[in-house]
Amino acid sequence: MSLSPPSSPKGPPERSRRRRTFPRGGIDVREHKERTAHLPVETIPPPAEVVIPMAQHFGVPCEPVVQRGETVRKGQLIGSTPAPFAADVHASVAGKVKAVGPHVHPSGFLVESVTIETEPAGETEPALPPVDPGDRAAVLRRIREMGVVGMGGAGFPTAVKLNPPGNKPIDTLLLNGAECEPYLTADHRLMVEDAPRVLEGLRVMRTVLGNPRAVIAVEDNKPDAADALAELVGDDPSIELLVLKTRYPQGAERQLIESVLGRTVPSGGLPMDVGVDVQNVGTAAAVADAVLRGRPLIERVLTVSGDGVRQPKNLRVPIGALYGDLMEHCGGMTEDASRVIMGGPMMGKAQPTVHVPVTKGTSGILVLTPRTARPYRELRCVRCGECLRVCPQGLVPTELAVLAEREQFAALTEIMDCVECGACNYACPANRQLVQWIRFGKVEYRNLQKKKRHA
Amino acid sequence: MPSAPFAVASSPHILTGNSIRRLMFSVVIALAPATVLAVVFFGVPALRTILFTLAFCLLFEAVLGTRTSDGLSWKEVVGDGSGAVTGLLLALNLPPDSPWWVAAVGALVAIGLGKHVFGGLGRNPFNPALVARVVLVIAFPVQMPAWRAPFQPVDGVTAATALGVLKADGATAAASQFPLWNLYSGQVPGCLGEVSALALLAGGIFLLARRVISWHIPVAYLGSVAAVTGILWIVDPGRFASPLVHLGAGGLMLGAWYMATDLVTSPLTRKGMLIFGAGCGAITCVIRLAGSYPEGVSFAILVMNALTPLIDKWTHPVPAGRRVPRPETA
C-alpha cells in the first residue's frame, strides 16, 4: 500500500480536507491547544521531593533496590526486577531516600514507591558509554536498563516492543506524533524543539527492527512540528513524514495504522500482526538518550492546562514530581477547579488529590472546572445511533453498555475490541456513561472467560 | 486554591453539549410552520385541539414518567421534551374539531400505553403518537374522520379528503377535486398535520440541516412510494393517481419526516434506516392501493416499528477487527 508523497520540506503543509484519516467513526473535538501550542517547554527547578512509583509501565512492577536513609545520585538505579516484561526505574533527582512504601498513584491504587528528598547540590550518576546501534542485543538491554517505556501513556516496555517474535516480521516503524487529545501539546513542543533527538531515536529503533520503512505521522494542527521534522528528514527516501487529518482518536494505535497504511489490526491482535511497530515520539527521544548518550529516563515533557489552572504551560519535569508542586509553577489552580486529570480530557484518569506523582506515561495534567467538565444527567438511550457512527472500531457502544448494565455478560463477545477512546460517550445526547459501562462489562466478561477456561 | 473536593469521574471528561432536549426542541421548531398553518386554516377549534392535546400529554408524562425514569423529578421528565413532541405530533394527527375528551384519551394512550407501560423513554417499540391515533380511529369512528375544509365554519358536515375521494371515486375524480397546489399548500380537508405538505417538507429539511435526522428514512420512504405509484401511474394513469398526488396527500409527509424518523422506534444503522423506509413505503402503497382504508401511513410505520429490532439485528455492523483474518498466535 503506497503512501502519499512526503510533504515538501520547503513550505508549511496546508491544512487540507483531503488529508488521510481512519476509515470510520471519530469526532471533531474543540482542541483548546492554542493555550499552550506556542509556549516553549519550561524546565522547572527540582521540587523539594519526588515520589517515584515502582510500577510505571505495563507489566511486572519493579522492586526497590534502595532503602530509607540512603543517599542517591540523580540517575541512579532505584528499582529493578528480573522479569522480562519490565524496565528499570531510576532516581530523577539527587537526594536522600525519605521513604519506601505504598503511595498514591495515578492508577488509583496504592503502589510501592520511593520518595526522595531533593538535595540540589547532589551528584549525578555518570552517563554510560554509547552502544553501537548495530549490536541488537546490547541496544535492547540498554533500553531496558535505562528504563525506557512507552511515553504516549500505555507505558509498554520499549525493549519488549522492539523485540517482536520471529513469526511477526515488521515492515514499518511508525512514529506517533499525532497527539490527538485536546489540550495536550507536549509531543508537539518536543517535535518543534527537539526534532533531532526524535530522529536519532527513530534511526536507532529502525536498526533494531531490521531496517523496515519508517513513517512519522503528525496531525495537521501542528504544521510547525511537521516543518521541523520535514527539514531534518530532507530527501531521505527511507523516512516518510505524513501529515494526517486532525480528528480524534487519530493517535490511537489501531486508527493510526489504518490512516497511514490502510491496514486493520485484527480483533485480539496487535500491530505486529500487520507488520507494524508503533512508537511515541517521546519514546524515540528517550531511546536516543539511552542508547547514544547513556542516560536513563528520569524526566519528561508534559502539558499542564485546562480552565482550572491560571497559567497553562508545557513543562519539563522530573519523574515523580507531584502535581501540586507543578501547579505552583502554573499560577496555581482557580477557586472553581473541580477535576484534576492525568492525561487528556477524553481518556485521562481523574485524580482525587494533587498529591499524585508524574510517571513516565504522564503526557499531561488537566485541571477543569464545571464550565468544561459540565455536570450532566444520565438519561436513557434513545437509540439515535450516534455512538455507533462515531465508534472508530465499528462497534455498537449502546448495545455493549446496555448488555453490561443488564448483566448479560456472555453476550459481550465484541467488547474487548473497544479501545475506550470515549468518542461514543462524548457524542451521546443522553449523556450515557458508555465508557464506564463498557469498562465494567470488560471486567465481567474477562472473569467469565477465566471461569470457562478453568472449568 | 479550589474550595470543593475533586470529582473522580470516569473519562471522557468533556461532552458534546448536545442533549435530548435540544433534539426535541428542533423537532418542535420544524413542526411550527405546519402547526401555524393548521391554525390559520382551521381557526380556533384547531388551536384548542392542539393545546388540549399538548396539555394532557405533558400532564400524563409528568405523572407516569416519574415512575419509569429512575428517580428523575417531574420537571426533568417533562424537560427532556419528548412528551411535548409526542403531544404535538398527536395533535397533528387529529381532525381540527376534536372534542377535548378525544385529546385526553389520545394523550393517555400515547403517553401511557405507547410509552411508559414499556418502561419510559427509549423503551417503547411503537411510535406513541401513532399508537394513540390508531386506537382513536378505531374507538371513535364518528369523531376521528370529521374532516372540514379550510376556512369553512364548523357545520357538522364531513368533507372528503383527497385519499378518501381517491379510494371511493378513483384517480380522475381525486385529481380534479384536489389540484396539486391545494394539496401541497394545505388547502384541503384532513387532519391538522396532513394538510400543508410544503410546510412539513420545509420543516423536514430544517431537521436535516440541523442533523437531527438523516436523509435515509424520508428518502427511502418517499422514494419507494413515488417509485411504486409512479410505475402504476405510467402504466394506467386513469386508474392510478400520480406519485405527486400520493406524496402530497394524507399523512405521508408528516409520516416520512416526523413519525418514521422517531429515534427510539427506528433502526440504529443507516442501512437499517433504508430498509425501514422502503418497508414503510411498500406497506403504505399496499394499503392505499389495495386495502380498504384510504390511508396506510400509520399502519405501515407501526408494522415497521415492530420489525425494527430484527432490522437492527440484520444490519448489526461487523467490528473493524473482525473483517480481517485472525492473528496467528506468537
CSV table of C-alpha atoms in Angstrom, one decimal, chain B residues 6 19 29 63 83 94 126 139 147 159-160 166 169 175 178 181 191 194 230 260 270 320 324:
chain,number,residue,atom,x,y,z
B,6,PHE,CA,-12.2,17.0,43.1
B,19,SER,CA,-29.0,16.8,24.6
B,29,ILE,CA,-39.4,24.2,15.6
B,63,VAL,CA,-47.4,11.7,36.4
B,83,GLY,CA,-43.6,14.3,25.8
B,94,LEU,CA,-56.3,14.7,14.9
B,126,PHE,CA,-44.0,1.6,18.7
B,139,ALA,CA,-62.6,3.7,19.1
B,147,TRP,CA,-62.9,16.5,8.3
B,159,ALA,CA,-65.8,16.9,4.0
B,160,ALA,CA,-63.9,14.3,2.0
B,166,LEU,CA,-59.3,8.5,-4.5
B,169,ASP,CA,-64.2,7.6,-6.8
B,175,ALA,CA,-57.1,14.9,-9.3
B,178,PHE,CA,-57.7,18.4,-5.4
B,181,TRP,CA,-51.2,23.3,-5.4
B,191,CYS,CA,-56.1,16.0,10.0
B,194,GLU,CA,-51.9,16.3,7.0
B,230,GLY,CA,-45.1,6.2,-10.4
B,260,ALA,CA,-41.0,7.3,10.8
B,270,ARG,CA,-28.1,3.9,8.1
B,320,ALA,CA,-13.4,-3.5,12.2
B,324,VAL,CA,-9.7,-9.3,8.7
